[in-house]
Short mmCIF file of C-alpha atoms and ligand atoms in Angstrom, two decimals:
data_model
loop_
_atom_site.label_atom_id
_atom_site.label_comp_id
_atom_site.label_asym_id
_atom_site.label_seq_id
_atom_site.Cartn_x
_atom_site.Cartn_y
_atom_site.Cartn_z
CA MET A 1 -6.77 46.79 -31.88
CA THR A 2 -8.88 43.90 -30.58
CA ARG A 3 -8.04 42.73 -27.12
CA GLN A 4 -7.35 39.05 -26.56
CA ARG A 5 -10.17 37.20 -24.83
CA ILE A 6 -8.93 35.58 -21.61
CA LEU A 7 -10.76 33.68 -18.89
CA GLN A 8 -10.35 34.85 -15.28
CA ILE A 9 -11.27 32.20 -12.71
CA GLY A 10 -11.80 34.39 -9.63
CA SER A 11 -11.81 38.01 -8.57
CA LEU A 12 -8.36 39.24 -7.46
CA THR A 13 -9.70 41.14 -4.49
CA GLY A 14 -6.32 41.01 -2.73
CA SER A 15 -5.11 43.73 -5.10
CA PRO A 16 -6.75 47.15 -5.33
CA THR A 17 -6.32 47.34 -9.12
CA ALA A 18 -5.77 43.85 -10.54
CA ASN A 19 -9.27 43.26 -11.90
CA ALA A 20 -9.36 46.72 -13.53
CA GLU A 21 -5.86 46.44 -15.00
CA LEU A 22 -6.61 43.02 -16.47
CA ALA A 23 -9.86 44.36 -17.96
CA GLU A 24 -7.99 47.34 -19.49
CA ARG A 25 -5.62 45.05 -21.38
CA TYR A 26 -7.80 42.03 -22.16
CA ASP A 27 -11.34 41.09 -23.00
CA VAL A 28 -11.84 39.36 -19.65
CA VAL A 29 -14.45 36.65 -19.20
CA LYS A 30 -15.28 36.59 -15.47
CA LEU A 31 -15.98 32.98 -14.61
CA TRP A 32 -16.83 33.74 -10.98
CA GLU A 33 -19.80 35.83 -12.07
CA THR A 34 -21.45 33.00 -14.01
CA ALA A 35 -24.29 31.00 -12.47
CA ASP A 36 -23.20 27.62 -13.87
CA PRO A 37 -19.45 27.80 -14.60
CA LEU A 38 -19.09 24.43 -16.36
CA ALA A 39 -22.08 25.06 -18.63
CA PHE A 40 -20.68 28.53 -19.32
CA LEU A 41 -17.30 27.08 -20.29
CA ARG A 42 -18.99 24.60 -22.64
CA ASP A 43 -21.23 27.21 -24.28
CA HIS A 44 -19.01 30.31 -24.34
CA CYS A 45 -15.34 29.44 -23.84
CA GLN A 46 -14.42 26.88 -26.46
CA ASP A 47 -12.05 29.42 -28.06
CA ILE A 48 -10.24 30.41 -24.81
CA GLU A 49 -6.45 29.99 -24.99
CA VAL A 50 -5.38 31.80 -21.81
CA VAL A 51 -6.63 31.53 -18.24
CA THR A 52 -5.66 33.85 -15.42
CA THR A 53 -6.13 32.88 -11.81
CA SER A 54 -4.46 33.09 -8.40
CA ALA A 55 -2.92 30.86 -5.77
CA VAL A 56 -6.24 31.04 -3.94
CA HIS A 57 -8.60 30.42 -6.90
CA GLY A 58 -6.44 27.86 -8.68
CA CYS A 59 -7.57 25.93 -11.76
CA THR A 60 -9.05 22.44 -11.61
CA ALA A 61 -8.60 19.52 -14.01
CA GLN A 62 -12.31 19.90 -14.82
CA VAL A 63 -11.83 23.49 -16.01
CA ILE A 64 -8.73 22.52 -18.00
CA ALA A 65 -10.66 19.64 -19.64
CA ALA A 66 -13.51 21.99 -20.52
CA LEU A 67 -11.21 24.33 -22.50
CA PRO A 68 -10.04 22.48 -25.64
CA LYS A 69 -7.93 25.40 -26.97
CA LEU A 70 -6.24 26.22 -23.64
CA ARG A 71 -2.48 26.94 -23.94
CA ALA A 72 -1.50 28.87 -20.79
CA ILE A 73 -2.56 29.43 -17.19
CA CYS A 74 -1.01 32.58 -15.69
CA SER A 75 -1.41 32.78 -11.93
CA TRP A 76 -1.09 35.58 -9.40
CA GLY A 77 0.87 34.15 -6.45
CA VAL A 78 3.84 31.86 -5.98
CA GLY A 79 2.05 28.71 -4.74
CA TYR A 80 0.43 26.51 -7.36
CA ASP A 81 -0.94 23.66 -5.27
CA SER A 82 -4.45 24.83 -6.22
CA ILE A 83 -3.71 24.41 -9.95
CA ASP A 84 -3.88 20.90 -11.39
CA ILE A 85 -0.35 20.95 -12.80
CA ALA A 86 -0.49 17.30 -13.91
CA ALA A 87 -3.65 17.96 -15.95
CA ALA A 88 -2.06 21.07 -17.47
CA GLN A 89 1.20 19.30 -18.32
CA ALA A 90 -0.64 16.33 -19.84
CA ARG A 91 -2.23 18.79 -22.28
CA GLY A 92 0.96 20.80 -22.87
CA VAL A 93 -0.58 23.84 -21.15
CA LEU A 94 2.04 26.25 -19.75
CA VAL A 95 1.61 27.46 -16.16
CA SER A 96 3.25 30.60 -14.76
CA ASN A 97 3.39 32.00 -11.23
CA THR A 98 4.87 35.10 -9.53
CA PRO A 99 7.98 33.90 -7.65
CA ASP A 100 10.64 35.93 -5.80
CA VAL A 101 8.83 39.27 -5.66
CA LEU A 102 7.06 38.19 -2.46
CA ASN A 103 9.98 36.52 -0.64
CA ASP A 104 10.81 39.46 1.61
CA CYS A 105 7.27 40.32 2.65
CA VAL A 106 6.40 36.69 3.38
CA ALA A 107 9.60 36.36 5.43
CA ASP A 108 8.79 39.62 7.25
CA LEU A 109 5.37 38.32 8.21
CA ALA A 110 6.82 35.01 9.41
CA TRP A 111 8.99 37.06 11.76
CA GLY A 112 6.07 39.28 12.71
CA LEU A 113 4.05 36.21 13.68
CA LEU A 114 6.98 34.70 15.56
CA LEU A 115 7.56 37.87 17.57
CA ALA A 116 3.85 38.57 18.07
CA CYS A 117 3.29 35.13 19.51
CA SER A 118 6.45 34.79 21.61
CA ARG A 119 6.32 38.34 23.00
CA ARG A 120 2.53 38.28 23.33
CA ILE A 121 2.05 41.32 21.10
CA ALA A 122 -1.44 40.33 19.91
CA TRP A 123 -2.50 39.26 23.40
CA GLY A 124 -1.07 42.47 24.90
CA ASP A 125 -2.96 44.53 22.34
CA ARG A 126 -6.20 42.80 23.37
CA TYR A 127 -5.30 43.34 27.03
CA VAL A 128 -4.93 47.09 26.50
CA ARG A 129 -7.94 47.54 24.19
CA THR A 130 -10.30 45.73 26.55
CA ASN A 131 -9.15 48.08 29.35
CA HIS A 132 -7.83 45.19 31.43
CA TRP A 133 -4.56 47.10 31.94
CA GLU A 134 -6.29 50.35 32.89
CA ASN A 135 -8.65 48.56 35.27
CA LYS A 136 -5.93 46.34 36.70
CA ILE A 137 -7.68 43.12 35.64
CA GLY A 138 -5.17 40.28 35.69
CA SER A 139 -1.81 40.76 34.02
CA LEU A 140 -0.11 39.88 30.78
CA PRO A 141 1.95 36.72 31.37
CA LEU A 142 5.66 36.77 30.64
CA GLY A 143 6.63 36.01 27.05
CA THR A 144 9.40 33.87 25.60
CA ARG A 145 12.83 35.19 24.63
CA VAL A 146 13.54 35.14 20.90
CA SER A 147 17.13 36.39 20.54
CA GLY A 148 19.78 33.70 20.66
CA LYS A 149 17.31 30.82 20.31
CA LYS A 150 17.17 27.99 17.76
CA LEU A 151 15.30 28.49 14.49
CA GLY A 152 14.33 25.43 12.45
CA ILE A 153 13.16 25.95 8.87
CA VAL A 154 11.11 23.33 7.05
CA GLY A 155 11.56 24.05 3.34
CA LEU A 156 14.70 26.09 2.68
CA GLY A 157 13.61 27.51 -0.65
CA ARG A 158 13.78 31.18 -1.54
CA ILE A 159 11.25 32.21 1.12
CA GLY A 160 12.80 29.87 3.71
CA GLU A 161 16.21 31.43 3.05
CA ALA A 162 14.83 34.94 3.50
CA ILE A 163 13.41 33.84 6.87
CA ALA A 164 16.73 32.20 7.82
CA ARG A 165 18.74 35.34 6.92
CA ARG A 166 16.62 37.41 9.29
CA GLY A 167 17.48 34.94 12.07
CA ALA A 168 21.07 36.23 11.98
CA GLY A 169 19.83 39.63 13.17
CA PHE A 170 18.41 37.91 16.25
CA ASP A 171 21.65 36.00 16.88
CA MET A 172 19.88 32.73 16.30
CA GLN A 173 21.25 29.37 15.35
CA VAL A 174 19.52 28.24 12.16
CA ALA A 175 19.06 24.69 10.83
CA TYR A 176 16.74 23.25 8.19
CA HIS A 177 15.02 20.23 6.75
CA ASN A 178 14.43 19.70 3.02
CA ARG A 179 13.91 16.54 1.00
CA SER A 180 17.66 16.70 0.40
CA PRO A 181 20.49 18.91 1.70
CA ARG A 182 21.46 22.02 -0.26
CA PRO A 183 25.13 22.07 -1.21
CA ASP A 184 25.05 25.88 -1.54
CA VAL A 185 24.13 26.83 2.05
CA ALA A 186 26.08 26.62 5.30
CA TYR A 187 23.13 26.03 7.63
CA PRO A 188 23.16 22.60 9.28
CA TYR A 189 20.80 20.10 7.62
CA HIS A 190 18.60 17.68 9.53
CA ALA A 191 17.58 14.67 7.42
CA SER A 192 14.99 13.86 10.07
CA LEU A 193 12.16 16.33 10.52
CA ILE A 194 11.56 14.99 14.03
CA ASP A 195 15.20 15.68 14.94
CA LEU A 196 14.91 19.23 13.59
CA ALA A 197 11.70 19.78 15.58
CA ALA A 198 13.30 18.42 18.77
CA TRP A 199 16.30 20.76 18.28
CA SER A 200 14.21 23.87 17.44
CA ASP A 201 12.68 26.48 19.71
CA PHE A 202 10.79 27.88 16.71
CA LEU A 203 9.85 25.70 13.74
CA VAL A 204 8.92 27.78 10.69
CA ILE A 205 7.08 26.07 7.84
CA ALA A 206 8.05 27.49 4.44
CA THR A 207 7.61 24.48 2.19
CA VAL A 208 5.38 24.06 -0.87
CA GLY A 209 1.81 22.84 -0.39
CA GLY A 210 0.07 20.03 -2.23
CA PRO A 211 0.07 16.24 -1.91
CA SER A 212 3.85 15.93 -1.41
CA THR A 213 3.73 17.82 1.90
CA ARG A 214 0.20 17.04 3.18
CA ASN A 215 0.32 16.60 7.00
CA LEU A 216 4.13 16.62 6.92
CA ILE A 217 4.00 18.39 10.28
CA ASN A 218 2.18 15.57 12.04
CA GLU A 219 1.66 14.69 15.70
CA PRO A 220 5.13 13.15 16.27
CA VAL A 221 6.80 16.27 14.79
CA LEU A 222 4.69 18.59 16.94
CA ARG A 223 5.35 16.48 20.04
CA ALA A 224 9.08 16.69 19.30
CA LEU A 225 8.79 20.49 19.14
CA GLY A 226 7.19 20.16 22.54
CA PRO A 227 5.61 22.20 25.33
CA THR A 228 8.03 25.11 24.98
CA GLY A 229 8.21 25.02 21.18
CA MET A 230 6.37 27.20 18.68
CA VAL A 231 5.26 26.35 15.15
CA VAL A 232 5.00 29.21 12.64
CA ASN A 233 3.21 28.57 9.33
CA ILE A 234 3.30 30.91 6.35
CA ALA A 235 3.18 28.09 3.78
CA ARG A 236 -0.08 26.18 3.41
CA GLY A 237 -2.52 24.93 6.05
CA SER A 238 -2.43 21.48 4.46
CA VAL A 239 1.21 21.02 5.57
CA ILE A 240 0.21 20.74 9.25
CA ASP A 241 -2.10 18.08 10.67
CA GLU A 242 -4.44 20.77 11.98
CA PRO A 243 -6.64 18.64 14.30
CA ALA A 244 -3.48 17.17 15.90
CA MET A 245 -2.02 20.68 16.33
CA VAL A 246 -5.21 21.92 18.01
CA ARG A 247 -5.26 18.90 20.33
CA LEU A 248 -1.61 19.32 21.36
CA LEU A 249 -1.97 23.07 21.89
CA SER A 250 -5.03 22.43 24.09
CA ASP A 251 -3.32 19.91 26.35
CA GLY A 252 0.00 21.78 26.55
CA SER A 253 2.05 19.25 24.58
CA LEU A 254 2.80 22.01 22.05
CA GLY A 255 3.71 25.44 23.36
CA ALA A 256 2.40 27.90 20.78
CA ALA A 257 1.41 28.43 17.15
CA ALA A 258 1.58 31.50 14.91
CA LEU A 259 -0.42 30.90 11.75
CA ASP A 260 -1.13 32.76 8.51
CA VAL A 261 -2.65 29.74 6.75
CA PHE A 262 -5.19 27.06 7.63
CA ALA A 263 -6.36 23.71 6.31
CA HIS A 264 -9.84 24.91 5.25
CA GLU A 265 -9.56 28.67 4.68
CA PRO A 266 -11.29 30.89 5.53
CA LYS A 267 -12.55 28.43 8.16
CA VAL A 268 -10.37 28.52 11.28
CA PRO A 269 -10.96 25.96 14.05
CA ASP A 270 -12.98 27.65 16.80
CA ALA A 271 -10.72 26.11 19.46
CA LEU A 272 -7.77 28.16 18.12
CA LYS A 273 -9.71 31.40 18.48
CA GLU A 274 -10.06 30.72 22.19
CA MET A 275 -6.33 30.27 22.81
CA ASN A 276 -3.98 33.05 23.90
CA ASN A 277 -0.88 31.05 22.94
CA VAL A 278 -1.71 31.35 19.23
CA VAL A 279 -1.64 34.26 16.81
CA LEU A 280 -3.94 34.05 13.78
CA MET A 281 -3.75 35.98 10.51
CA PRO A 282 -6.03 35.70 7.44
CA HIS A 283 -3.48 34.49 4.83
CA VAL A 284 -1.84 37.86 4.25
CA ALA A 285 1.89 37.15 4.14
CA SER A 286 2.25 38.76 0.70
CA ALA A 287 -0.35 41.45 1.37
CA THR A 288 1.59 44.72 1.23
CA ASN A 289 1.00 47.43 -1.36
CA GLU A 290 4.51 47.01 -2.72
CA THR A 291 4.48 43.22 -3.01
CA ARG A 292 0.94 42.89 -4.34
CA ARG A 293 1.90 45.51 -6.98
CA ALA A 294 5.01 43.54 -7.92
CA MET A 295 2.98 40.31 -8.09
CA LEU A 296 0.50 42.01 -10.43
CA ASP A 297 3.31 43.34 -12.63
CA THR A 298 4.77 39.83 -12.84
CA LEU A 299 1.38 38.38 -13.77
CA LEU A 300 0.84 41.06 -16.44
CA GLU A 301 4.34 40.45 -17.83
CA ASN A 302 3.69 36.71 -18.09
CA LEU A 303 0.36 37.30 -19.84
CA ALA A 304 1.87 39.83 -22.25
CA SER A 305 4.81 37.56 -22.95
CA PHE A 306 2.58 34.59 -23.68
CA CYS A 307 0.31 36.60 -25.97
CA ALA A 308 3.32 37.97 -27.90
CA THR A 309 5.64 34.97 -28.00
CA SER A 310 3.73 31.88 -26.75
CA ALA A 311 6.24 31.66 -23.86
CA VAL A 312 5.82 32.68 -20.23
CA LEU A 313 8.58 34.32 -18.20
CA ASN A 314 8.04 32.38 -14.97
CA PRO A 315 7.10 28.85 -15.94
CA VAL A 316 6.22 26.53 -13.08
CA THR A 317 8.47 23.53 -13.19
CA THR A 318 7.89 20.43 -11.14
CA HIS A 319 10.54 17.95 -10.17
C1 8YV B 1 -1.74 34.44 -2.41
C2 8YV B 1 -0.05 32.99 -1.69
O1 8YV B 1 -1.16 34.30 -3.61
O2 8YV B 1 1.48 33.48 -3.41
C3 8YV B 1 0.94 32.62 -2.74
O3 8YV B 1 1.19 31.41 -2.90
O4 8YV B 1 -0.48 32.17 -0.96
C4 8YV B 1 -0.55 34.41 -1.56
O5 8YV B 1 0.40 35.32 -1.95
C5 8YV B 1 -2.53 35.67 -2.60
O6 8YV B 1 -3.48 35.70 -1.64
C6 8YV B 1 -3.20 35.67 -3.96
O7 8YV B 1 -3.89 34.48 -4.23
#
């Protein structure tokens, strides 16, 4: 049986087997290995109907325009801010993602970051490894209590809810901000993001990325969170005004930051690397064996479904 020819935008290095499993099932054209991708698309991909990509690699309007037969883009990851959805929709191209399967692991990492930063776990680890403890050099400053505090969630979607649920185990009060209140949840809603930030001890960002949320967490929001507040971001770096955050952390107007995502990944502002009141992770909230496996299965199911029925199982819908 001939395998369908599909175009893969970037290498899925965040999974130990994704590239190999895709290549087993499909005749994969590896765009990232070509010297001149646009010329390659023009000369060798005019028949391509299916693209596979990831939240990191995305798919630009230019690539979509260069593929006249394109019918589906199946992505590995839940976020699709890196895919030009408007360009895809204008052409009737279906887009699928891998929702839900990563909710728990992303929520777990949000909590890991929150605890690591407030209880100085990363700093304490450095303190021990550099033998400062053994040699009695300085001391690890006191941390900040987590249990019983106030947890503000920006973006109470499926990941935001998983983060909120975990707050109950820490006896926390939970409130949230969304574009509009959710009738199906009991958590208090703050229509004003600044009010939510002023109320919160910990402000966790779990919203979508893209133009609709760019710099949503701006200087006034961070100032409202204040010198004892902490921002936790497992969403997208673009959601926070990063230069403002760095400035406010430096002068003490913002207490702390625990970050899995950055505005210009993998570039992280050098100033952040110097600060002990921040914890930095390299965009790994979904990076467990179990979740990355489930994400791959979801991607493979969407691809197989599209090839068999011209429909995807997890279509991205915008509203
Ligand atoms: C990345 C993510 O997908 O799902 C998302 O939106 O940001 C991550 O899970 C992962 O690194 C693969 O691109």
